[in-house]
Structures are given as structure tokens and as C-alpha cells.
């Protein structure tokens, strides 16, 4: 259902089926003052030239208002469980929205602030001068890991413009043409499924059955332990190490993501308890739907839409690392068929029904480490914005999600020729040293299986 004006300056549309599925997952944390899978994206940067001397908090605030004009869906909100709303702001409303969603935190870095974040009605942006960082926080049903970096790139583009137009003087009301549609509408997915669509959608739903009886790593706490804050542990390979890994993956005939995926699987098995090591490993094969959408929805102009998909894949404990790398690579290389995309509305409906009927107490609860690959981050956010006389150098980026379960997710990307791994976890169930050991083990497995000598680089 497309956006429609229901009153002067007020627009609505139905929450899409894919958004509903993700929102059901996120909302489960609300009773605890948390939001499962909320996305946190960080960019550390250096202001260059005359920008170093400017009032950056004020500049980011005005740029944030202007970003809303370009990407109005960052200010859309869930009016209820079924409807999104957007209101064209007057000057007072724009300033109030900005006051509610833009923050400056002087005494913390992003990693210190993330554990304190709570669910918000809108996307929020925090400037952290101490660490020279920007932190974006959003419910996952609004966008995805690709979209959040595109939005930060757009923000930096506004900040470094030669002349920043007064956001209060923009032609407010025109921005509604850029409200992001649900992916079902963007991709013109059939609303009435054929029998073939129903069958394919159901087969996709059934891949989630692989989660039953799957391997997991050891965790802290018992059945009644409540989740607390999300933390992260990172591993960054040097440019020389990254180049060696990329080169060897090309020689062996699979992608870096596939190699990392196989290493995550092997690390899950290596760190499982002795009684669980023979279990299969189940993880998510994730795809961005953006390249499969028609223009303009395939472009950065619709960064604030949720355009992602995936399904579950299991690998046997007895499978070799190379077999798994090739199996994952086969999944990633085949891409998404038109038939799959046409079935996605029905697939998402099935997943929502699965979430609504999920058993409350699973024994044992899932505790695996999954994977999510962002790819080459420079395709989403430029290293440099503006000019040397007045610009921004983006030094590092990071993407992660809020985690409220015993499961963890390893995010993977490259930026400035460095391979980055970022595991997010809940501190009620995992210790920092255990996550560091997971990454160390993963690194050891990766370089061994690729026969790369990272020690000498």
C-alpha cells in the first residue's frame, strides 16, 4: 500500500510484510526497555581545513534537519502495529524533531554509549566530539546495514557542501515524494500469491527449521537470566593481511565473505561444549534486495527503506572448511531469482506467523554466532567528503545490532583496505574475553585454511 495523504500534511501507509516481520522481532525487547536488532552504525572522522574551526555540533544539527528533507522516512513513525505515519513539519515541529533526535555527548565514545540506548520513535543521530564519531541508532524495521551507511554518507555530503541551505527555508511538503515504500511495493511483489509462489515462500520459511538442534557456543546464566546491554568485540586486519586474504580467496575460487562464513561455522564448532560438537551449524544467507529493485529504489536516494532478505542454511559438523566455503559461495553467487522476489511477500507473512507462534522456552536456547556481511563499505560511504580546504576524512566505520538473546552476530566488511570483524553480544550471556577468544580462533582458522602467513606481515 503506497503512501497517501489522510489529512493536510499528514501521510500514512501500511507497514509492509517484511517490515512487520522485523518489527515483531525488535518489539520483543520493549518490555525490557530494549529493542532487539536495532541497528547502530558508527563513523569516526577527521575534519580537515577550515571545517576544523567550525561549530561542528551546530553544523551537524542543521545538516541533520536537511537530511530529513532528502530522506523523510527517518522521521516516519509507527502509529500502531500496522501503520506508518509522516507529518510535514513547520519550523517549530522541525526544531522539536531535531531536539528529540539529535544529541551531542561530550564525554563518551560510541561503544560506551551504545549499551545505554533505548528504543526511539525515530532514527537518532549522536555526535561524540571526544572520539570524533557519529552514531546512528534506528529500529531495524526502518532500514538495514546497507542503508545506515548510505545515510551517514549523505549526512557528510551535506556537512561538506560549500553552502548549507537553511533547512527551515526548504520546500517542506515536497519531501513526501521521497518517502520510502515498503519493499513489497518497491519490487511490485504480487499481492495475490499463485500456488507456485505459496510453495516457494513456504520452502523458504521451512529453512528456519534448521535452527532446531543446531550447535551453539557456551554462555553464562540460566533459563531465567534476563538480557542486559549489548557490547561488541572487534578484529581488524592490516591492509597487507587483508590483501593476502583477498588474493588467496581469489586463487581458491570463493569470496572473502564465504571464507569468513566458513570460519565462523568452524569457530562455532571449535568453541562448543564437547557434548554439542557433533551438531550441525545453522546460519543466515543474507542478501540486499536493493540491486534487484527498479530505479530509484535501487539507489542511495532510498537509503531509509528496509530492503533486505535471507534464509537459513545448515552445514554438517563433519563437513570440511573448504566444503563449507564452497557451499556458502554457491549460495551467494546464485543471487536472487525473480521467482524468489515474487514470493517474498508470502515468505515474510510466513515468518511473521512463525514469530507469533514461537515457543516461549526453547531448551536449550539458541546460542550460535551468525554472520552478516556489509561487503566493501566504500561502495556505501566515501573515504573523503568535500575538499582538503574544507572536508571530512572518514577514518573508520562500524555496523552492529542490539542483541537480547544468547545468540551473537559477526558483522563483516572492508574499509580503507582493511578487513573488519565486529561481534555483537549481550553481556548477560557472554564475557568480553570469550568474544575476543572467538575472534582470535576465527582468525587462526581463516589464515590456516587459506594458508596465509599473517604473522610475517
Coordinates of N, CA, C and O in Angstrom, one line a residue, residues 185-327:
X185 N 6.0 -3.1 -2.3 CA 5.6 -2.1 -3.3 C 6.7 -1.7 -4.2 O 6.5 -1.6 -5.4
X186 N 7.9 -1.5 -3.7 CA 9.0 -1.1 -4.5 C 9.3 -2.2 -5.5 O 9.7 -1.9 -6.7
X187 N 9.2 -3.5 -5.2 CA 9.5 -4.6 -6.1 C 8.3 -5.1 -6.8 O 8.4 -6.0 -7.6
X188 N 7.1 -4.4 -6.6 CA 5.8 -4.8 -7.2 C 5.6 -6.3 -7.0 O 5.3 -7.1 -8.0
X189 N 5.8 -6.8 -5.8 CA 5.5 -8.2 -5.5 C 4.0 -8.5 -5.6 O 3.2 -7.7 -5.1
X190 N 3.6 -9.6 -6.1 CA 2.2 -9.9 -6.3 C 1.5 -9.9 -4.9 O 2.0 -10.5 -4.0
X191 N 0.3 -9.3 -4.9 CA -0.4 -9.3 -3.6 C -1.2 -10.6 -3.4 O -1.6 -10.9 -2.3
X192 N -1.6 -11.2 -4.6 CA -2.3 -12.4 -4.5 C -1.4 -13.6 -5.0 O -1.1 -13.7 -6.2
X193 N -1.0 -14.4 -4.1 CA 0.0 -15.4 -4.5 C -0.6 -16.5 -5.3 O -1.7 -17.0 -5.1
X194 N 0.2 -17.0 -6.3 CA -0.2 -18.2 -7.0 C 0.2 -19.4 -6.2 O 0.9 -19.3 -5.1
X195 N -0.2 -20.6 -6.6 CA 0.2 -21.8 -5.9 C 1.8 -21.9 -5.9 O 2.3 -22.4 -4.9
X196 N 2.4 -21.6 -7.0 CA 3.9 -21.7 -7.1 C 4.5 -20.7 -6.1 O 5.5 -21.1 -5.4
X197 N 4.0 -19.5 -6.0 CA 4.5 -18.5 -5.0 C 4.3 -19.0 -3.6 O 5.2 -18.9 -2.7
X198 N 3.2 -19.5 -3.3 CA 2.9 -20.1 -1.9 C 3.9 -21.2 -1.6 O 4.5 -21.2 -0.5
X199 N 4.2 -22.1 -2.6 CA 5.0 -23.2 -2.3 C 6.5 -22.7 -2.1 O 7.2 -23.2 -1.2
X200 N 7.0 -21.8 -2.9 CA 8.3 -21.3 -2.7 C 8.4 -20.5 -1.4 O 9.4 -20.7 -0.7
X201 N 7.5 -19.7 -1.1 CA 7.5 -19.0 0.2 C 7.6 -19.9 1.3 O 8.3 -19.7 2.3
X202 N 6.8 -21.0 1.3 CA 6.7 -21.9 2.4 C 8.1 -22.7 2.5 O 8.5 -22.9 3.6
X203 N 8.7 -23.0 1.4 CA 10.0 -23.7 1.4 C 11.0 -22.8 2.1 O 11.9 -23.3 2.8
X204 N 11.0 -21.5 1.8 CA 11.9 -20.5 2.5 C 11.6 -20.5 4.0 O 12.6 -20.5 4.8
X205 N 10.4 -20.4 4.4 CA 10.0 -20.5 5.8 C 10.6 -21.7 6.5 O 11.1 -21.7 7.6
X206 N 10.5 -22.8 5.8 CA 10.9 -24.1 6.4 C 12.4 -24.2 6.6 O 12.9 -25.0 7.3
X207 N 13.2 -23.3 5.9 CA 14.6 -23.3 6.2 C 14.9 -23.0 7.7 O 16.0 -23.4 8.2
X208 N 14.0 -22.3 8.3 CA 14.2 -21.9 9.7 C 14.1 -23.1 10.6 O 14.5 -23.1 11.8
X209 N 13.6 -24.3 10.1 CA 13.6 -25.5 10.9 C 15.0 -26.0 11.2 O 15.3 -26.8 12.1
X210 N 16.0 -25.5 10.4 CA 17.4 -25.9 10.6 C 17.9 -25.4 11.9 O 19.0 -25.9 12.4
X211 N 17.3 -24.4 12.5 CA 17.7 -23.9 13.8 C 17.6 -24.9 14.9 O 18.3 -24.8 15.9
X212 N 16.6 -25.8 14.7 CA 16.3 -26.7 15.8 C 17.5 -27.7 15.9 O 17.9 -28.3 14.9
X213 N 18.0 -27.9 17.1 CA 19.1 -28.9 17.3 C 20.4 -28.4 16.8 O 21.3 -29.3 16.7
X214 N 20.6 -27.2 16.5 CA 21.9 -26.7 15.9 C 22.9 -26.4 17.0 O 22.5 -26.2 18.2
X215 N 24.1 -26.3 16.6 CA 25.2 -26.1 17.6 C 25.2 -24.7 18.1 O 24.6 -23.8 17.4
X216 N 25.7 -24.5 19.3 CA 25.9 -23.1 19.8 C 27.1 -23.1 20.7 O 27.6 -24.1 21.1
X217 N 27.6 -21.9 20.9 CA 28.7 -21.7 21.9 C 28.2 -21.7 23.3 O 27.0 -21.5 23.6
X218 N 29.1 -21.9 24.2 CA 28.7 -21.8 25.6 C 28.4 -20.4 26.1 O 28.9 -19.5 25.5
X219 N 27.6 -20.3 27.1 CA 27.1 -19.0 27.5 C 26.9 -19.0 29.0 O 26.9 -20.0 29.7
X220 N 26.8 -17.8 29.6 CA 26.6 -17.6 31.0 C 25.1 -17.5 31.3 O 24.3 -17.2 30.5
X221 N 24.8 -17.7 32.6 CA 23.4 -17.6 33.0 C 22.5 -18.8 32.8 O 22.9 -19.7 32.1
X222 N 21.3 -18.7 33.5 CA 20.4 -19.8 33.4 C 19.1 -19.4 32.6 O 19.1 -18.4 31.9
X223 N 18.1 -20.3 32.7 CA 16.9 -20.0 32.0 C 16.2 -18.7 32.3 O 15.5 -18.2 31.5
X224 N 16.4 -18.2 33.5 CA 15.7 -17.0 33.9 C 16.5 -15.8 33.9 O 16.1 -14.7 34.3
X225 N 17.8 -15.9 33.4 CA 18.6 -14.7 33.3 C 18.1 -13.8 32.2 O 17.9 -14.2 31.1
X226 N 17.9 -12.5 32.6 CA 17.4 -11.5 31.7 C 18.6 -10.8 30.9 O 19.7 -10.7 31.5
X227 N 18.3 -10.4 29.7 CA 19.4 -9.7 28.9 C 19.6 -8.4 29.5 O 18.8 -7.8 30.2
X228 N 20.8 -7.9 29.3 CA 21.2 -6.5 29.7 C 21.7 -5.7 28.5 O 20.9 -5.6 27.5
X229 N 22.9 -5.2 28.5 CA 23.3 -4.3 27.4 C 24.1 -5.1 26.3 O 24.6 -6.2 26.6
X230 N 24.0 -4.5 25.2 CA 24.8 -5.0 24.0 C 26.2 -4.5 24.0 O 26.4 -3.3 24.3
X231 N 27.1 -5.4 23.8 CA 28.5 -5.0 23.7 C 29.1 -5.5 22.4 O 28.4 -6.3 21.7
X232 N 30.3 -5.1 22.0 CA 30.9 -5.6 20.8 C 32.4 -5.9 21.0 O 33.0 -5.3 21.9
X233 N 32.9 -6.8 20.2 CA 34.3 -7.1 20.2 C 34.8 -7.1 18.7 O 34.1 -7.6 17.8
X234 N 35.9 -6.4 18.4 CA 36.3 -6.2 17.0 C 37.7 -6.8 16.7 O 38.5 -6.9 17.6
X235 N 37.9 -7.2 15.5 CA 39.1 -7.6 15.0 C 39.3 -6.9 13.6 O 38.5 -7.0 12.7
X236 N 40.5 -6.2 13.5 CA 40.8 -5.5 12.2 C 42.1 -6.0 11.7 O 43.1 -6.0 12.4
X237 N 42.0 -6.5 10.4 CA 43.2 -7.0 9.8 C 44.0 -5.8 9.1 O 43.3 -4.9 8.6
X238 N 45.3 -5.9 9.1 CA 46.0 -4.8 8.4 C 45.8 -4.8 6.9 O 45.3 -5.9 6.4
X239 N 46.1 -3.8 6.2 CA 46.0 -3.8 4.8 C 46.8 -4.9 4.1 O 46.3 -5.5 3.1
X240 N 48.0 -5.2 4.6 CA 48.8 -6.3 4.0 C 48.1 -7.6 4.2 O 48.0 -8.5 3.4
X241 N 47.6 -7.8 5.5 CA 46.9 -9.1 5.8 C 45.7 -9.2 4.9 O 45.4 -10.3 4.4
X242 N 44.9 -8.1 4.8 CA 43.7 -8.1 4.0 C 44.0 -8.5 2.6 O 43.3 -9.3 2.0
X243 N 45.0 -7.9 2.0 CA 45.3 -8.1 0.6 C 45.7 -9.6 0.4 O 45.3 -10.2 -0.6
X244 N 46.4 -10.2 1.4 CA 46.8 -11.6 1.3 C 45.6 -12.5 1.3 O 45.4 -13.5 0.6
X245 N 44.6 -12.1 2.2 CA 43.4 -12.9 2.3 C 42.6 -12.8 1.1 O 42.1 -13.8 0.6
X246 N 42.4 -11.6 0.6 CA 41.6 -11.4 -0.7 C 42.3 -12.2 -1.8 O 41.6 -12.9 -2.6
X247 N 43.6 -12.1 -2.0 CA 44.3 -12.7 -3.1 C 44.1 -14.3 -3.0 O 43.9 -14.9 -4.0
X248 N 44.3 -14.8 -1.8 CA 44.2 -16.3 -1.7 C 42.7 -16.8 -1.9 O 42.5 -17.8 -2.5
X249 N 41.8 -16.0 -1.5 CA 40.4 -16.4 -1.8 C 40.1 -16.4 -3.3 O 39.4 -17.3 -3.8
X250 N 40.7 -15.5 -4.0 CA 40.5 -15.5 -5.5 C 41.2 -16.7 -6.1 O 40.6 -17.4 -7.0
X251 N 42.3 -17.1 -5.6 CA 43.0 -18.3 -6.1 C 42.2 -19.5 -5.8 O 42.1 -20.4 -6.6
X252 N 41.6 -19.6 -4.6 CA 40.8 -20.8 -4.2 C 39.4 -20.8 -4.8 O 38.7 -21.8 -4.7
X253 N 39.0 -19.6 -5.4 CA 37.7 -19.6 -6.1 C 36.5 -19.3 -5.4 O 35.4 -19.7 -5.8
X254 N 36.6 -18.6 -4.2 CA 35.4 -18.2 -3.5 C 35.7 -16.8 -2.9 O 36.8 -16.3 -2.8
X255 N 34.6 -16.2 -2.5 CA 34.6 -14.8 -2.0 C 35.2 -14.7 -0.5 O 35.2 -15.7 0.2
X256 N 35.6 -13.6 -0.1 CA 36.1 -13.4 1.3 C 34.9 -13.6 2.2 O 35.1 -14.2 3.3
X257 N 33.7 -13.2 1.9 CA 32.5 -13.4 2.7 C 32.4 -14.9 2.9 O 32.1 -15.4 4.1
X258 N 32.5 -15.7 1.9 CA 32.3 -17.2 2.0 C 33.4 -17.8 2.9 O 33.1 -18.7 3.7
X259 N 34.6 -17.2 2.8 CA 35.7 -17.7 3.6 C 35.5 -17.4 5.1 O 35.7 -18.2 6.0
X260 N 35.0 -16.2 5.3 CA 34.7 -15.8 6.7 C 33.5 -16.6 7.2 O 33.5 -17.0 8.4
X261 N 32.5 -16.8 6.4 CA 31.4 -17.6 6.8 C 31.8 -19.0 7.3 O 31.4 -19.5 8.3
X262 N 32.6 -19.6 6.4 CA 33.1 -21.0 6.8 C 33.9 -20.9 8.1 O 33.9 -21.9 8.9
X263 N 34.6 -19.9 8.3 CA 35.4 -19.7 9.5 C 34.6 -19.5 10.7 O 34.9 -20.0 11.9
X264 N 33.5 -18.7 10.6 CA 32.5 -18.6 11.7 C 31.9 -19.9 12.0 O 31.8 -20.3 13.2
X265 N 31.5 -20.7 11.0 CA 31.0 -22.0 11.3 C 32.0 -22.9 12.0 O 31.6 -23.6 13.0
X266 N 33.2 -22.9 11.6 CA 34.3 -23.7 12.2 C 34.5 -23.3 13.7 O 34.8 -24.1 14.6
X267 N 34.5 -22.0 13.9 CA 34.7 -21.4 15.2 C 33.6 -21.8 16.2 O 33.8 -22.1 17.4
X268 N 32.3 -21.8 15.7 CA 31.2 -22.3 16.5 C 31.5 -23.7 16.9 O 31.2 -24.1 18.1
X269 N 31.9 -24.5 16.0 CA 32.2 -25.9 16.4 C 33.4 -26.0 17.3 O 33.4 -26.8 18.3
X270 N 34.4 -25.2 17.1 CA 35.6 -25.3 18.0 C 35.3 -24.9 19.4 O 35.9 -25.5 20.3
X271 N 34.4 -24.0 19.6 CA 34.2 -23.4 20.9 C 32.9 -24.0 21.6 O 32.5 -23.5 22.7
X272 N 32.2 -24.9 20.9 CA 31.1 -25.6 21.5 C 31.5 -26.5 22.6 O 32.7 -27.0 22.7
X273 N 30.6 -26.9 23.5 CA 30.9 -27.9 24.5 C 31.1 -29.2 23.9 O 30.6 -29.5 22.8
X274 N 31.8 -30.1 24.5 CA 32.1 -31.4 24.0 C 30.9 -32.2 23.6 O 30.9 -33.0 22.6
X275 N 29.8 -32.0 24.3 CA 28.6 -32.8 24.0 C 27.8 -32.2 22.8 O 26.9 -32.9 22.4
X276 N 28.2 -31.0 22.3 CA 27.5 -30.4 21.2 C 28.2 -30.4 19.9 O 27.7 -30.0 18.9
X277 N 29.5 -30.8 19.9 CA 30.3 -30.6 18.8 C 29.9 -31.4 17.5 O 30.3 -31.0 16.4
X278 N 29.1 -32.4 17.7 CA 28.6 -33.2 16.5 C 27.3 -32.6 15.9 O 26.8 -33.1 14.9
X279 N 26.8 -31.5 16.5 CA 25.6 -30.9 15.9 C 25.9 -30.1 14.7 O 27.0 -29.6 14.5
X280 N 24.9 -29.9 13.8 CA 25.0 -29.1 12.6 C 25.1 -27.6 13.0 O 24.6 -27.2 14.1
X281 N 25.6 -26.8 12.1 CA 25.6 -25.4 12.4 C 24.7 -24.7 11.4 O 24.7 -25.0 10.2
X282 N 23.8 -23.8 11.9 CA 22.8 -23.1 11.1 C 23.1 -21.6 11.1 O 23.3 -21.1 12.2
X283 N 23.1 -21.0 10.0 CA 23.3 -19.6 9.9 C 22.5 -19.0 8.8 O 21.8 -19.7 8.0
X284 N 22.6 -17.7 8.6 CA 21.7 -16.9 7.7 C 22.5 -16.6 6.4 O 23.6 -16.1 6.5
X285 N 21.9 -16.9 5.3 CA 22.4 -16.4 4.0 C 21.7 -15.1 3.7 O 20.5 -15.1 3.5
X286 N 22.4 -14.0 3.8 CA 21.7 -12.7 3.7 C 22.0 -12.0 2.3 O 23.1 -12.1 1.8
X287 N 21.0 -11.4 1.8 CA 21.1 -10.6 0.6 C 20.5 -9.2 0.8 O 19.5 -9.1 1.4
X288 N 21.0 -8.3 0.1 CA 20.3 -7.0 -0.1 C 19.4 -7.1 -1.3 O 19.8 -7.6 -2.4
X289 N 18.2 -6.6 -1.1 CA 17.3 -6.6 -2.2 C 17.5 -5.4 -3.1 O 16.9 -5.3 -4.2
X290 N 18.3 -4.4 -2.6 CA 18.4 -3.2 -3.4 C 18.8 -3.3 -4.8 O 18.2 -2.7 -5.7
X291 N 19.8 -4.2 -5.1 CA 20.2 -4.3 -6.5 C 19.1 -4.9 -7.4 O 19.2 -4.8 -8.7
X292 N 18.1 -5.5 -6.9 CA 17.1 -6.1 -7.6 C 15.8 -5.3 -7.8 O 14.8 -5.7 -8.4
X293 N 15.9 -4.1 -7.2 CA 14.7 -3.2 -7.3 C 14.9 -2.2 -8.5 O 16.0 -1.9 -8.9
X294 N 13.7 -1.8 -9.0 CA 13.8 -0.8 -10.1 C 14.3 0.6 -9.5 O 14.1 0.9 -8.4
X295 N 14.9 1.4 -10.4 CA 15.2 2.7 -10.0 C 14.0 3.5 -9.8 O 13.0 3.3 -10.5
X296 N 13.9 4.4 -8.8 CA 15.0 4.9 -8.0 C 15.3 4.1 -6.7 O 16.1 4.5 -5.9
X297 N 14.5 3.1 -6.5 CA 14.5 2.4 -5.2 C 15.8 1.6 -5.0 O 16.2 1.3 -3.9
X298 N 16.6 1.4 -6.1 CA 17.8 0.7 -6.0 C 19.0 1.6 -5.7 O 20.1 1.2 -5.6
X299 N 18.7 2.9 -5.6 CA 19.7 3.9 -5.5 C 19.8 4.4 -4.0 O 19.0 4.2 -3.2
X300 N 20.9 5.2 -3.7 CA 21.1 5.7 -2.3 C 19.9 6.6 -1.9 O 19.8 6.9 -0.7
X301 N 19.2 7.1 -2.9 CA 18.1 8.0 -2.5 C 17.0 7.4 -1.6 O 16.3 8.1 -0.9
X302 N 17.0 6.0 -1.6 CA 16.1 5.3 -0.7 C 16.8 4.5 0.3 O 16.5 3.4 0.6
X303 N 17.9 5.1 0.9 CA 18.6 4.5 1.9 C 17.8 4.2 3.2 O 18.1 3.2 3.9
X304 N 16.7 4.9 3.4 CA 15.9 4.7 4.6 C 14.8 3.8 4.4 O 13.8 3.9 5.1
X305 N 15.0 2.8 3.5 CA 14.0 1.7 3.4 C 14.6 0.4 3.8 O 15.8 0.2 3.7
X306 N 13.7 -0.5 4.3 CA 14.2 -1.9 4.7 C 14.1 -2.8 3.5 O 13.1 -3.2 3.1
X307 N 15.3 -3.0 2.9 CA 15.3 -3.8 1.6 C 16.3 -4.9 1.8 O 17.4 -4.9 1.1
X308 N 16.1 -5.9 2.6 CA 17.0 -6.9 2.9 C 16.2 -8.3 3.0 O 15.0 -8.3 3.3
X309 N 16.9 -9.4 2.8 CA 16.3 -10.7 2.9 C 17.3 -11.7 3.3 O 18.5 -11.4 3.4
X310 N 16.9 -12.9 3.5 CA 17.8 -14.0 3.8 C 17.0 -15.3 4.2 O 15.8 -15.3 4.3
X311 N 17.8 -16.4 4.2 CA 17.2 -17.7 4.6 C 18.3 -18.4 5.4 O 19.4 -18.0 5.5
X312 N 17.9 -19.5 6.0 CA 18.8 -20.3 6.8 C 19.4 -21.5 6.0 O 18.8 -22.1 5.2
X313 N 20.7 -21.7 6.4 CA 21.4 -22.8 5.8 C 22.1 -23.6 6.8 O 22.8 -23.0 7.7
X314 N 22.1 -24.9 6.8 CA 22.7 -25.8 7.7 C 23.9 -26.5 7.1 O 23.9 -26.8 5.9
X315 N 25.0 -26.6 7.8 CA 26.2 -27.4 7.4 C 26.5 -28.5 8.4 O 26.4 -28.2 9.6
X316 N 26.9 -29.6 8.0 CA 27.2 -30.7 8.9 C 28.5 -30.5 9.7 O 29.4 -29.8 9.2
X317 N 28.6 -31.0 10.9 CA 29.8 -30.9 11.7 C 30.9 -31.6 11.0 O 32.1 -31.2 11.2
X318 N 30.7 -32.6 10.2 CA 31.7 -33.4 9.5 C 32.2 -32.7 8.3 O 33.2 -33.2 7.7
X319 N 31.6 -31.7 7.8 CA 32.0 -31.0 6.6 C 33.3 -30.3 6.8 O 33.5 -29.7 7.8
X320 N 34.2 -30.3 5.8 CA 35.4 -29.6 5.9 C 35.2 -28.1 5.7 O 34.2 -27.6 5.2
X321 N 36.2 -27.3 6.1 CA 36.2 -25.9 5.9 C 36.0 -25.5 4.5 O 35.2 -24.7 4.1
X322 N 36.8 -26.2 3.6 CA 36.7 -25.9 2.2 C 35.4 -26.2 1.6 O 34.8 -25.5 0.8
X323 N 34.8 -27.4 2.0 CA 33.5 -27.7 1.5 C 32.5 -26.7 1.9 O 31.6 -26.3 1.1
X324 N 32.6 -26.2 3.2 CA 31.6 -25.1 3.6 C 31.8 -23.8 2.9 O 30.8 -23.2 2.5
X325 N 33.1 -23.4 2.7 CA 33.3 -22.2 2.0 C 32.7 -22.3 0.6 O 32.1 -21.3 0.1
X326 N 32.9 -23.4 -0.1 CA 32.3 -23.5 -1.5 C 30.8 -23.6 -1.4 O 30.1 -23.0 -2.3
X327 N 30.2 -24.2 -0.4 CA 28.8 -24.3 -0.3 C 28.2 -22.9 0.0 O 27.2 -22.5 -0.6

